[in-house]
C-alpha positions in Angstrom: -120.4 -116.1 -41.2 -119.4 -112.9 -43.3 -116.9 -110.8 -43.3 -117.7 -107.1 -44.2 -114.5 -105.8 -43.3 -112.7 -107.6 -46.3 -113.2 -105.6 -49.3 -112.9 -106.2 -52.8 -110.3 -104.1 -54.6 -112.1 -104.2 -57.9 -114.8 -102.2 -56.2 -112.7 -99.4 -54.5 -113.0 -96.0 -56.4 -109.3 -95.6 -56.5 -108.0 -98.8 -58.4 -107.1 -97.5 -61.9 -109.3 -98.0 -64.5 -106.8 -99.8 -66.7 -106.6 -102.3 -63.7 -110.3 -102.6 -63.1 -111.2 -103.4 -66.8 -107.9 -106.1 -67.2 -109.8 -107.9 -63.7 -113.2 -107.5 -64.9 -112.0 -109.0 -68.4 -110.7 -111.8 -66.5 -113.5 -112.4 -64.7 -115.7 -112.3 -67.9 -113.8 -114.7 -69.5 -113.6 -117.0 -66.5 -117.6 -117.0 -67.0 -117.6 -117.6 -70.4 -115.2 -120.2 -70.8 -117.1 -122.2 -67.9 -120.2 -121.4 -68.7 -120.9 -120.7 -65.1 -124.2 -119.4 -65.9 -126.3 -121.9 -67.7 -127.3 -123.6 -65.2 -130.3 -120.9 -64.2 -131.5 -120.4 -68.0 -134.9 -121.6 -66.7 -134.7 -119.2 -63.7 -133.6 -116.5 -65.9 -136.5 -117.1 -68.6 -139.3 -117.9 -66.3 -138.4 -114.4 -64.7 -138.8 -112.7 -67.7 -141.8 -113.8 -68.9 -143.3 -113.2 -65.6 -142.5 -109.4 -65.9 -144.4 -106.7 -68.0 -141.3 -105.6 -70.1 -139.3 -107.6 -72.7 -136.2 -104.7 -71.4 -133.7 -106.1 -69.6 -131.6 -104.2 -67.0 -128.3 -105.6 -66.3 -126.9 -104.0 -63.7 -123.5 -104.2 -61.9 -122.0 -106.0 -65.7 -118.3 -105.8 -64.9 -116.9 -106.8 -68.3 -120.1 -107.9 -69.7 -121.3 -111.0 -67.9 -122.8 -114.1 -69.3 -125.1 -112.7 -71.7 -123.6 -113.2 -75.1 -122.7 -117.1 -73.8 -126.4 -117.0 -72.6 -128.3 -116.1 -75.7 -126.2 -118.6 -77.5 -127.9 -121.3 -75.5 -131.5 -119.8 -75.3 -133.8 -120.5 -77.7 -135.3 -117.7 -79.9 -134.0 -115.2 -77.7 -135.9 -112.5 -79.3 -139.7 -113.6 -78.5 -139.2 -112.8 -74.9 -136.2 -109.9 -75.2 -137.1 -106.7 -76.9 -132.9 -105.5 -75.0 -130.8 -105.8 -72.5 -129.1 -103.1 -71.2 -125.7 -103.5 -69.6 -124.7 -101.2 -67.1 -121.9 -100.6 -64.1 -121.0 -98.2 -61.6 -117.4 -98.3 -63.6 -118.5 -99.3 -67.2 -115.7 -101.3 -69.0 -116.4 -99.2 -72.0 -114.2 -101.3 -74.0 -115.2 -104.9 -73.0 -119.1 -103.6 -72.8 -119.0 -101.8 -76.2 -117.3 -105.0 -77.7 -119.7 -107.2 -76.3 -122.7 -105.0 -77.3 -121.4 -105.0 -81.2 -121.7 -109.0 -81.0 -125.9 -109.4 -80.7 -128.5 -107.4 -81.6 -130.1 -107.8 -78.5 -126.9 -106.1 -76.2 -127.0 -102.6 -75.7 -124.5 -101.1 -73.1 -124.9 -98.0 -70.9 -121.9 -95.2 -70.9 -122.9 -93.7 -68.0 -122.2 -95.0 -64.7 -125.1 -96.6 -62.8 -125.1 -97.4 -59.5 -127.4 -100.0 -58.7 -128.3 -98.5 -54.8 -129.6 -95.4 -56.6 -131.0 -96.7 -59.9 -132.8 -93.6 -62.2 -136.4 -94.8 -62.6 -136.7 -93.9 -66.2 -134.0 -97.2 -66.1 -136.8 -100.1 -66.9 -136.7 -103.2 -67.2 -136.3 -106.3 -64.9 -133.4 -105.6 -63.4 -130.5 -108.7 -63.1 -127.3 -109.0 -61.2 -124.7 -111.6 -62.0 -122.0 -112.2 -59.6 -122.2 -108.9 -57.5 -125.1 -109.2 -54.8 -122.4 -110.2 -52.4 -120.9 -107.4 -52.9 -123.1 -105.2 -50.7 -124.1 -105.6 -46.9 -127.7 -106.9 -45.6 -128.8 -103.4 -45.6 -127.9 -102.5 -48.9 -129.0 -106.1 -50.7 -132.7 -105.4 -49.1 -132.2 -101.7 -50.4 -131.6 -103.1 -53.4 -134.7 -105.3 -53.3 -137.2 -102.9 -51.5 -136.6 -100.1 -54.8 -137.2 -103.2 -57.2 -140.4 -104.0 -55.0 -141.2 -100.2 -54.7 -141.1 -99.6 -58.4 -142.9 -102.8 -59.3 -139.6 -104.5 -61.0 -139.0 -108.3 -61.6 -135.5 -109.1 -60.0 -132.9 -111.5 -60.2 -130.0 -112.1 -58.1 -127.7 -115.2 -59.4 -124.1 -116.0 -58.1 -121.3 -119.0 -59.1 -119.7 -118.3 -55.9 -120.1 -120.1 -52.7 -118.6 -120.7 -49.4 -117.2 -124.3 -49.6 -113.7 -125.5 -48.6 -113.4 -126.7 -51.9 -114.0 -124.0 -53.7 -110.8 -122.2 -51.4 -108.7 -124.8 -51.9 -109.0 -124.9 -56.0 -108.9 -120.9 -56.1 -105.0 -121.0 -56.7 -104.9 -123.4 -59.0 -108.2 -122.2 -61.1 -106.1 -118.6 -61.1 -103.1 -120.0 -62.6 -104.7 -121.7 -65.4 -107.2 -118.8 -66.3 -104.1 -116.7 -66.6 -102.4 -119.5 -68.4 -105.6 -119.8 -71.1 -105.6 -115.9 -71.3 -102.1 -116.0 -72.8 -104.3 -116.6 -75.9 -107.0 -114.2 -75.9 -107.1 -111.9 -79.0 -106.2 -108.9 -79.3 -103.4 -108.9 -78.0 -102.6 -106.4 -75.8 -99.6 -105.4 -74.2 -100.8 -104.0 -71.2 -102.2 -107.3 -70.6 -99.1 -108.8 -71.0 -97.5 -106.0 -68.4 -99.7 -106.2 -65.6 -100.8 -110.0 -65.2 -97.9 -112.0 -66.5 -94.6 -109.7 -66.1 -96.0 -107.7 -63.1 -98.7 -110.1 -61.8 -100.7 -107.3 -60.3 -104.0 -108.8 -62.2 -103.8 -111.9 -61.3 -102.9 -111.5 -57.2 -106.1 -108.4 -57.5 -108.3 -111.6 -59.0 -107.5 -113.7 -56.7 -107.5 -112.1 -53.6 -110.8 -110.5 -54.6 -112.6 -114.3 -55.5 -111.9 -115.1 -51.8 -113.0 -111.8 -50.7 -116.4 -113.1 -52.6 -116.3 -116.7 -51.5 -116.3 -115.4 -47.9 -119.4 -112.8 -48.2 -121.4 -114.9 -50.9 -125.1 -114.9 -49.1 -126.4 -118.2 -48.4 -129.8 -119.8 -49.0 -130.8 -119.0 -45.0 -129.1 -115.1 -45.1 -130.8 -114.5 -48.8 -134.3 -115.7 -46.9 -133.2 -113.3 -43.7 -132.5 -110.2 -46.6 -135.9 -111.1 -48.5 -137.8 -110.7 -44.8 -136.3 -107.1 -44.6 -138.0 -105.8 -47.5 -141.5 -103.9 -46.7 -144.4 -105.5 -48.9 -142.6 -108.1 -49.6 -145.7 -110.3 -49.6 -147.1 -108.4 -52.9 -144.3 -110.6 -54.9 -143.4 -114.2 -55.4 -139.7 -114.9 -53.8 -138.3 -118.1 -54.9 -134.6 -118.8 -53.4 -133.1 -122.2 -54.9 -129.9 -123.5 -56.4 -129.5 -125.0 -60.4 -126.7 -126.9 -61.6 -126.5 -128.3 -65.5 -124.1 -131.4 -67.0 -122.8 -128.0 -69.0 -120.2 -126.7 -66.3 -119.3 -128.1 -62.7 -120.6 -125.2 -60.9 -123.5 -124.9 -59.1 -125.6 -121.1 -59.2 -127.6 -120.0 -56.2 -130.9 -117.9 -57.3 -132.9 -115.7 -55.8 -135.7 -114.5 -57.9 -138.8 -111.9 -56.8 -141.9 -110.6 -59.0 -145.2 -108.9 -58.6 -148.0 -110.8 -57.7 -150.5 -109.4 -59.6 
């Protein structure tokens, strides 16, 4: 079951910026300090080597992703990465810039992209983390048919799901990623204003993780999206699920490249 009509409020165009970047920070750092992606480093990889550029195009990257957490566990990054380009809708310049500074490998976009109108002189295989929920069945297989009618590798990976458990813990999980935050460096006193003294952060966070627990796409409705794309058949679709000792969480995967 989905629920369209719930939105997320890190998504709408009129949250502040200053807002945006403090949730998308705290999402970032949620990933990192779980390491909610390693589970699909053999996913990611195998994709990668199975497309004709070493470019990378991450799109929809909030505060960054996974990525610096990811190439610390990849080996010899750089025989299969030439970049990878992080890129948003709302770039978290300050996050993304930092980020970028840390590898040789990151690069980050300053100009807003948005992923359901991608330029084509963007290349790469093109990578979403944590976001495909955010767009209904007609814009996911949008967002596949332009990788499929431009010949791009794709990969859509999510930590989210639609258990009972993963409802019930959401309070909880909130408080003590706030509580952790507390020591996050630099310090910052807008951080300290808007998620501890005026918990605006924290309640946006929340309320938008059960926003994307609700609409995450399962294993049947990311089959049912694939199935809408035209020519689909020219590419290899695999759909799965990874998990590794590394974190608790489980990622589902959906993965498409060209045939030939």
């Amino acid at each position: 079951m989905r629920w369209p009509r719930l939105i997320e409020i890190e998504d709408q165009p009129w949250l502040p910026a200053f807002l945006r970047d403090q949730v998308t920070d705290s999402l970032q750092f949620l990933i990192v300090d779980m390491n909610a992606y390693s589970p699909i480093i053999p996913e990611l990889m195998w994709l990668i080597q199975q497309s004709a550029s070493k470019t990378v195009l991450d799109l929809c990257s909030g505060g960054s992703g996974p990525w610096l957490d990811l190439l610390a566990l990849i080996k010899n990054p750089e025989d299969s990465i030439e970049k990878i380009v992080l890129t948003d809708l709302f770039p978290n310049h300050t996050s993304l810039e930092t980020i970028a500074d840390q590898h040789p490998l990151l690069r980050y976009s300053s100009i807003p992209v948005n992923v359901l109108d991608i330029d084509p002189t963007l290349d790469g295989v093109r990578i979403l983390f944590s976001s495909f929920h955010h767009f209904s069945k007609g814009q996911a297989a949008a967002i596949l048919q332009d990788a499929v009618d431009k010949k791009k590798a794709i990969g859509i990976f999510e930590f989210s799901e639609r258990r009972l458990s993963q409802f019930l813990l959401l309070p909880g999980l909130t408080f003590i990623l706030f509580a952790k935050q507390l020591r996050k460096r630099p310090f910052r006193w807008g951080r300290l204003l808007w998620s501890y003294l005026i918990p605006v952060v924290p309640l946006i966070f929340m309320w938008d993780s059960f926003v994307s627990m609700l609409r995450t796409y399962s294993h049947a409705e990311l089959q049912t999206i694939v199935d809408m794309v035209d020519n689909k058949d020219d590419y290899r679709w695999e759909i799965g699920e990874s998990a590794s000792p590394l974190t608790p969480l489980k990622n589902t995967y959906l993965i498409g490249y060209p045939k030939s």
